[in-house]
Amino acid sequence: MQIAIVSLFPEMFSAVSEHGVTGRAVDQGKVALNHINPRSFTTDRHRTVDDRPYGGGPGMLMKIDPLQQAISAARASLNGEPKVVYLSPQGRQLDHSKTVELSALDSLVLVAGRYEGVDERLIQSAVDEEISIGDYVLSGGELPAMVLIDAITRQLPGVLGHELSAQEDSYADGLLDCPHYTRPEVFEGREVPEVLLSGDHEKIRRWRLKQALGRTLERRPDLLKDRVMSPEEQELLAQYCQEQGI
Ligand SMILES: Nc1nonc1C(=O)NC1CCNCC1
């Protein structure tokens, strides 16, 4: 998969291109990142990329022309007709299904804004989709773009080993993750749940599913609202509620 990133700070993206799962995916050629900097398309002495908003108000906006040229160059750098995604709090909130959908594309352009945002006419003319990583305001779209790159890359075939299958990601089945434990068996008087030491893989599977269901009910009941639970899930959640007195 090819991802072209439009950003004033391309150096920030070494966090995903040079480290961890995403860094290995880049090294293995499973995902290719290239960068286009709007500042490259400025012509004035100060290489200006921002301007004041019409109607007044705090802060600055990204100038249309350098950004439009950068997006055009990003599209031209990729095969086919890439989707153009602008990271913004005004976008649809990112979720697992969106990362799966985007990971199926051959190529993608990510536009990371700075300042207070961009001219609405640029969004209307050059952006296919706005995506938000959450209801808060950051200083730039680079971190949201890296979140999206990480989540998409994990979905690409062969990126995660079988033991880390993306299909087993907690959100892949719509639930929060179960608790996890590793050595030592006792930490500050707190013991590892006995079932996890039992070697009984079926009991462990059921325990983990019960914990995931219970946690989801307690912390994110919205995720269960439309979930059609299997008889086993219903049984396990009822057990959890009885055990926890809820
Ligand atoms: N939340 C967000 N999800 O995607 N982008 C987000 C964001 O806060 N972007 C900033 C908004 C203010 N201008 C600079 C970029």
Short mmCIF file of N, CA and C in Angstrom, two decimals, residues 142-235:
data_model
loop_
_atom_site.label_atom_id
_atom_site.label_comp_id
_atom_site.label_asym_id
_atom_site.label_seq_id
_atom_site.Cartn_x
_atom_site.Cartn_y
_atom_site.Cartn_z
N GLU A 142 -0.58 15.81 12.12
CA GLU A 142 0.46 14.77 11.94
C GLU A 142 0.24 13.58 12.87
N LEU A 143 -0.02 13.83 14.15
CA LEU A 143 -0.26 12.71 15.06
C LEU A 143 -1.50 11.92 14.64
N PRO A 144 -2.63 12.58 14.31
CA PRO A 144 -3.77 11.81 13.78
C PRO A 144 -3.40 10.99 12.54
N ALA A 145 -2.60 11.56 11.65
CA ALA A 145 -2.20 10.83 10.44
C ALA A 145 -1.38 9.61 10.82
N MET A 146 -0.52 9.76 11.82
CA MET A 146 0.30 8.60 12.25
C MET A 146 -0.55 7.55 12.94
N VAL A 147 -1.56 7.98 13.69
CA VAL A 147 -2.49 7.02 14.30
C VAL A 147 -3.17 6.21 13.20
N LEU A 148 -3.60 6.91 12.16
CA LEU A 148 -4.29 6.24 11.06
C LEU A 148 -3.34 5.30 10.31
N ILE A 149 -2.11 5.75 10.08
CA ILE A 149 -1.12 4.90 9.39
C ILE A 149 -0.86 3.63 10.21
N ASP A 150 -0.73 3.78 11.52
CA ASP A 150 -0.47 2.62 12.38
C ASP A 150 -1.64 1.64 12.32
N ALA A 151 -2.85 2.18 12.48
CA ALA A 151 -4.04 1.29 12.51
C ALA A 151 -4.25 0.60 11.17
N ILE A 152 -4.02 1.32 10.06
CA ILE A 152 -4.16 0.73 8.72
C ILE A 152 -3.09 -0.34 8.50
N THR A 153 -1.85 -0.01 8.84
CA THR A 153 -0.73 -0.93 8.56
C THR A 153 -0.92 -2.26 9.27
N ARG A 154 -1.47 -2.22 10.49
CA ARG A 154 -1.69 -3.48 11.23
C ARG A 154 -2.65 -4.41 10.50
N GLN A 155 -3.49 -3.80 9.65
CA GLN A 155 -4.49 -4.61 8.93
C GLN A 155 -3.94 -5.23 7.65
N LEU A 156 -2.74 -4.79 7.25
CA LEU A 156 -2.21 -5.29 5.97
C LEU A 156 -1.71 -6.72 6.13
N PRO A 157 -1.95 -7.57 5.12
CA PRO A 157 -1.54 -8.98 5.20
C PRO A 157 -0.05 -9.13 5.50
N GLY A 158 0.24 -10.01 6.50
CA GLY A 158 1.63 -10.34 6.79
C GLY A 158 2.33 -9.37 7.71
N VAL A 159 1.66 -8.27 8.08
CA VAL A 159 2.34 -7.29 8.94
C VAL A 159 2.43 -7.81 10.37
N LEU A 160 1.31 -8.35 10.85
CA LEU A 160 1.33 -8.95 12.20
C LEU A 160 1.54 -10.45 12.03
N GLY A 161 2.42 -11.01 12.89
CA GLY A 161 2.57 -12.46 12.84
C GLY A 161 1.24 -13.11 13.21
N HIS A 162 1.11 -14.41 12.94
CA HIS A 162 -0.17 -15.10 13.21
C HIS A 162 -0.57 -14.93 14.66
N GLU A 163 0.46 -14.87 15.56
CA GLU A 163 0.13 -14.79 16.99
C GLU A 163 -0.38 -13.40 17.36
N LEU A 164 -0.21 -12.46 16.46
CA LEU A 164 -0.70 -11.11 16.75
C LEU A 164 -1.77 -10.73 15.72
N SER A 165 -2.52 -11.71 15.26
CA SER A 165 -3.42 -11.48 14.14
C SER A 165 -4.30 -10.25 14.36
N ALA A 166 -4.39 -9.46 13.31
CA ALA A 166 -5.22 -8.26 13.40
C ALA A 166 -6.67 -8.65 13.64
N GLN A 167 -7.02 -9.87 13.20
CA GLN A 167 -8.42 -10.31 13.38
C GLN A 167 -8.71 -10.51 14.86
N GLU A 168 -7.65 -10.73 15.66
CA GLU A 168 -7.89 -10.95 17.09
C GLU A 168 -7.79 -9.65 17.88
N ASP A 169 -7.49 -8.54 17.17
CA ASP A 169 -7.49 -7.26 17.88
C ASP A 169 -8.84 -7.12 18.58
N SER A 170 -8.78 -6.55 19.78
CA SER A 170 -10.02 -6.52 20.55
C SER A 170 -11.13 -5.86 19.72
N TYR A 171 -10.85 -4.77 19.06
CA TYR A 171 -11.93 -4.09 18.33
C TYR A 171 -12.37 -4.86 17.10
N ALA A 172 -11.57 -5.84 16.70
CA ALA A 172 -11.95 -6.62 15.52
C ALA A 172 -13.27 -7.33 15.79
N ASP A 173 -13.49 -7.74 17.06
CA ASP A 173 -14.78 -8.40 17.34
C ASP A 173 -15.70 -7.46 18.12
N GLY A 174 -15.37 -6.19 18.11
CA GLY A 174 -16.30 -5.21 18.67
C GLY A 174 -16.32 -5.12 20.18
N LEU A 175 -15.34 -5.74 20.83
CA LEU A 175 -15.28 -5.71 22.29
C LEU A 175 -13.99 -5.04 22.77
N LEU A 176 -13.99 -4.56 23.97
CA LEU A 176 -12.74 -4.13 24.59
C LEU A 176 -11.88 -5.37 24.87
N ASP A 177 -10.60 -5.18 25.05
CA ASP A 177 -9.69 -6.30 25.27
C ASP A 177 -9.86 -6.83 26.71
N CYS A 178 -9.55 -8.10 26.87
CA CYS A 178 -9.58 -8.70 28.21
C CYS A 178 -8.31 -8.29 28.95
N PRO A 179 -8.25 -8.51 30.29
CA PRO A 179 -7.02 -8.22 31.03
C PRO A 179 -5.92 -9.18 30.61
N HIS A 180 -4.66 -8.71 30.68
CA HIS A 180 -3.51 -9.56 30.34
C HIS A 180 -2.55 -9.61 31.53
N TYR A 181 -1.81 -10.71 31.65
CA TYR A 181 -0.86 -10.90 32.76
C TYR A 181 0.40 -11.57 32.25
N THR A 182 1.52 -11.25 32.87
CA THR A 182 2.77 -11.96 32.59
C THR A 182 3.54 -12.08 33.91
N ARG A 183 4.75 -12.68 33.86
CA ARG A 183 5.48 -12.90 35.12
C ARG A 183 5.75 -11.56 35.82
N PRO A 184 5.83 -11.52 37.17
CA PRO A 184 5.80 -12.66 38.11
C PRO A 184 4.36 -13.10 38.40
N GLU A 185 4.20 -14.26 38.98
CA GLU A 185 2.86 -14.76 39.29
C GLU A 185 2.20 -13.93 40.39
N VAL A 186 3.03 -13.35 41.29
CA VAL A 186 2.47 -12.48 42.35
C VAL A 186 3.21 -11.14 42.29
N PHE A 187 2.46 -10.09 42.18
CA PHE A 187 3.04 -8.74 42.11
C PHE A 187 2.37 -7.88 43.18
N GLU A 188 3.16 -7.46 44.18
CA GLU A 188 2.62 -6.67 45.29
C GLU A 188 1.36 -7.32 45.87
N GLY A 189 1.44 -8.64 46.02
CA GLY A 189 0.33 -9.38 46.65
C GLY A 189 -0.81 -9.68 45.70
N ARG A 190 -0.71 -9.22 44.46
CA ARG A 190 -1.80 -9.47 43.50
C ARG A 190 -1.42 -10.68 42.63
N GLU A 191 -2.30 -11.69 42.61
CA GLU A 191 -1.97 -12.93 41.91
C GLU A 191 -2.54 -12.94 40.49
N VAL A 192 -1.91 -13.72 39.61
CA VAL A 192 -2.45 -13.96 38.27
C VAL A 192 -3.70 -14.84 38.42
N PRO A 193 -4.80 -14.53 37.70
CA PRO A 193 -5.99 -15.40 37.77
C PRO A 193 -5.61 -16.86 37.50
N GLU A 194 -6.09 -17.75 38.37
CA GLU A 194 -5.66 -19.14 38.35
C GLU A 194 -5.93 -19.80 36.99
N VAL A 195 -7.03 -19.42 36.37
CA VAL A 195 -7.40 -20.05 35.08
C VAL A 195 -6.29 -19.89 34.05
N LEU A 196 -5.56 -18.78 34.13
CA LEU A 196 -4.52 -18.52 33.13
C LEU A 196 -3.29 -19.39 33.35
N LEU A 197 -3.22 -20.02 34.54
CA LEU A 197 -2.10 -20.92 34.84
C LEU A 197 -2.50 -22.37 34.64
N SER A 198 -3.78 -22.57 34.24
CA SER A 198 -4.33 -23.95 34.24
C SER A 198 -3.89 -24.76 33.02
N GLY A 199 -3.55 -24.08 31.95
CA GLY A 199 -3.22 -24.83 30.73
C GLY A 199 -4.45 -25.34 30.01
N ASP A 200 -5.63 -25.04 30.54
CA ASP A 200 -6.89 -25.48 29.90
C ASP A 200 -7.31 -24.39 28.91
N HIS A 201 -6.99 -24.61 27.64
CA HIS A 201 -7.16 -23.53 26.65
C HIS A 201 -8.62 -23.15 26.45
N GLU A 202 -9.52 -24.11 26.58
CA GLU A 202 -10.94 -23.79 26.40
C GLU A 202 -11.44 -22.94 27.57
N LYS A 203 -11.01 -23.32 28.79
CA LYS A 203 -11.40 -22.51 29.97
C LYS A 203 -10.81 -21.10 29.84
N ILE A 204 -9.57 -21.02 29.38
CA ILE A 204 -8.92 -19.71 29.21
C ILE A 204 -9.65 -18.88 28.16
N ARG A 205 -10.05 -19.52 27.06
CA ARG A 205 -10.78 -18.78 26.01
C ARG A 205 -12.07 -18.21 26.56
N ARG A 206 -12.81 -19.04 27.31
CA ARG A 206 -14.09 -18.60 27.86
C ARG A 206 -13.88 -17.49 28.90
N TRP A 207 -12.84 -17.63 29.72
CA TRP A 207 -12.55 -16.60 30.73
C TRP A 207 -12.23 -15.27 30.06
N ARG A 208 -11.43 -15.32 29.02
CA ARG A 208 -11.03 -14.09 28.34
C ARG A 208 -12.25 -13.43 27.66
N LEU A 209 -13.11 -14.23 27.06
CA LEU A 209 -14.31 -13.70 26.41
C LEU A 209 -15.22 -13.08 27.47
N LYS A 210 -15.35 -13.76 28.61
CA LYS A 210 -16.21 -13.23 29.69
C LYS A 210 -15.68 -11.88 30.18
N GLN A 211 -14.37 -11.80 30.35
CA GLN A 211 -13.77 -10.55 30.83
C GLN A 211 -13.95 -9.43 29.80
N ALA A 212 -13.80 -9.78 28.53
CA ALA A 212 -13.95 -8.77 27.47
C ALA A 212 -15.39 -8.25 27.44
N LEU A 213 -16.33 -9.18 27.54
CA LEU A 213 -17.75 -8.78 27.54
C LEU A 213 -18.08 -7.92 28.75
N GLY A 214 -17.58 -8.36 29.92
CA GLY A 214 -17.89 -7.62 31.15
C GLY A 214 -17.29 -6.24 31.14
N ARG A 215 -16.02 -6.15 30.69
CA ARG A 215 -15.36 -4.84 30.62
C ARG A 215 -16.09 -3.91 29.66
N THR A 216 -16.52 -4.50 28.55
CA THR A 216 -17.20 -3.67 27.55
C THR A 216 -18.51 -3.15 28.12
N LEU A 217 -19.23 -4.01 28.82
CA LEU A 217 -20.49 -3.57 29.44
C LEU A 217 -20.24 -2.45 30.44
N GLU A 218 -19.19 -2.59 31.24
CA GLU A 218 -18.93 -1.60 32.30
C GLU A 218 -18.36 -0.29 31.75
N ARG A 219 -17.50 -0.37 30.70
CA ARG A 219 -16.78 0.82 30.28
C ARG A 219 -17.32 1.42 28.97
N ARG A 220 -17.84 0.56 28.09
CA ARG A 220 -18.30 1.05 26.78
C ARG A 220 -19.59 0.33 26.40
N PRO A 221 -20.65 0.53 27.20
CA PRO A 221 -21.93 -0.15 26.90
C PRO A 221 -22.44 0.19 25.50
N ASP A 222 -22.02 1.31 24.96
CA ASP A 222 -22.44 1.68 23.61
C ASP A 222 -22.02 0.65 22.56
N LEU A 223 -20.89 -0.04 22.85
CA LEU A 223 -20.41 -1.04 21.88
C LEU A 223 -21.28 -2.29 21.88
N LEU A 224 -22.05 -2.47 22.97
CA LEU A 224 -22.91 -3.67 23.05
C LEU A 224 -24.32 -3.40 22.55
N LYS A 225 -24.61 -2.10 22.36
CA LYS A 225 -26.00 -1.70 22.06
C LYS A 225 -26.57 -2.49 20.88
N ASP A 226 -25.84 -2.56 19.80
CA ASP A 226 -26.38 -3.23 18.61
C ASP A 226 -25.78 -4.62 18.41
N ARG A 227 -25.05 -5.11 19.40
CA ARG A 227 -24.36 -6.39 19.22
C ARG A 227 -25.34 -7.55 19.37
N VAL A 228 -25.35 -8.46 18.41
CA VAL A 228 -26.13 -9.69 18.53
C VAL A 228 -25.24 -10.70 19.23
N MET A 229 -25.54 -10.96 20.52
CA MET A 229 -24.65 -11.83 21.29
C MET A 229 -25.03 -13.30 21.09
N SER A 230 -24.01 -14.13 20.96
CA SER A 230 -24.24 -15.57 20.85
C SER A 230 -24.76 -16.08 22.19
N PRO A 231 -25.37 -17.26 22.19
CA PRO A 231 -25.81 -17.84 23.47
C PRO A 231 -24.66 -17.93 24.47
N GLU A 232 -23.47 -18.30 23.98
CA GLU A 232 -22.31 -18.40 24.89
C GLU A 232 -21.99 -17.02 25.47
N GLU A 233 -22.02 -15.98 24.62
CA GLU A 233 -21.70 -14.64 25.12
C GLU A 233 -22.73 -14.18 26.14
N GLN A 234 -23.99 -14.48 25.87
CA GLN A 234 -25.04 -14.11 26.82
C GLN A 234 -24.81 -14.79 28.17
N GLU A 235 -24.46 -16.09 28.10
CA GLU A 235 -24.22 -16.87 29.33
C GLU A 235 -23.04 -16.30 30.10
#
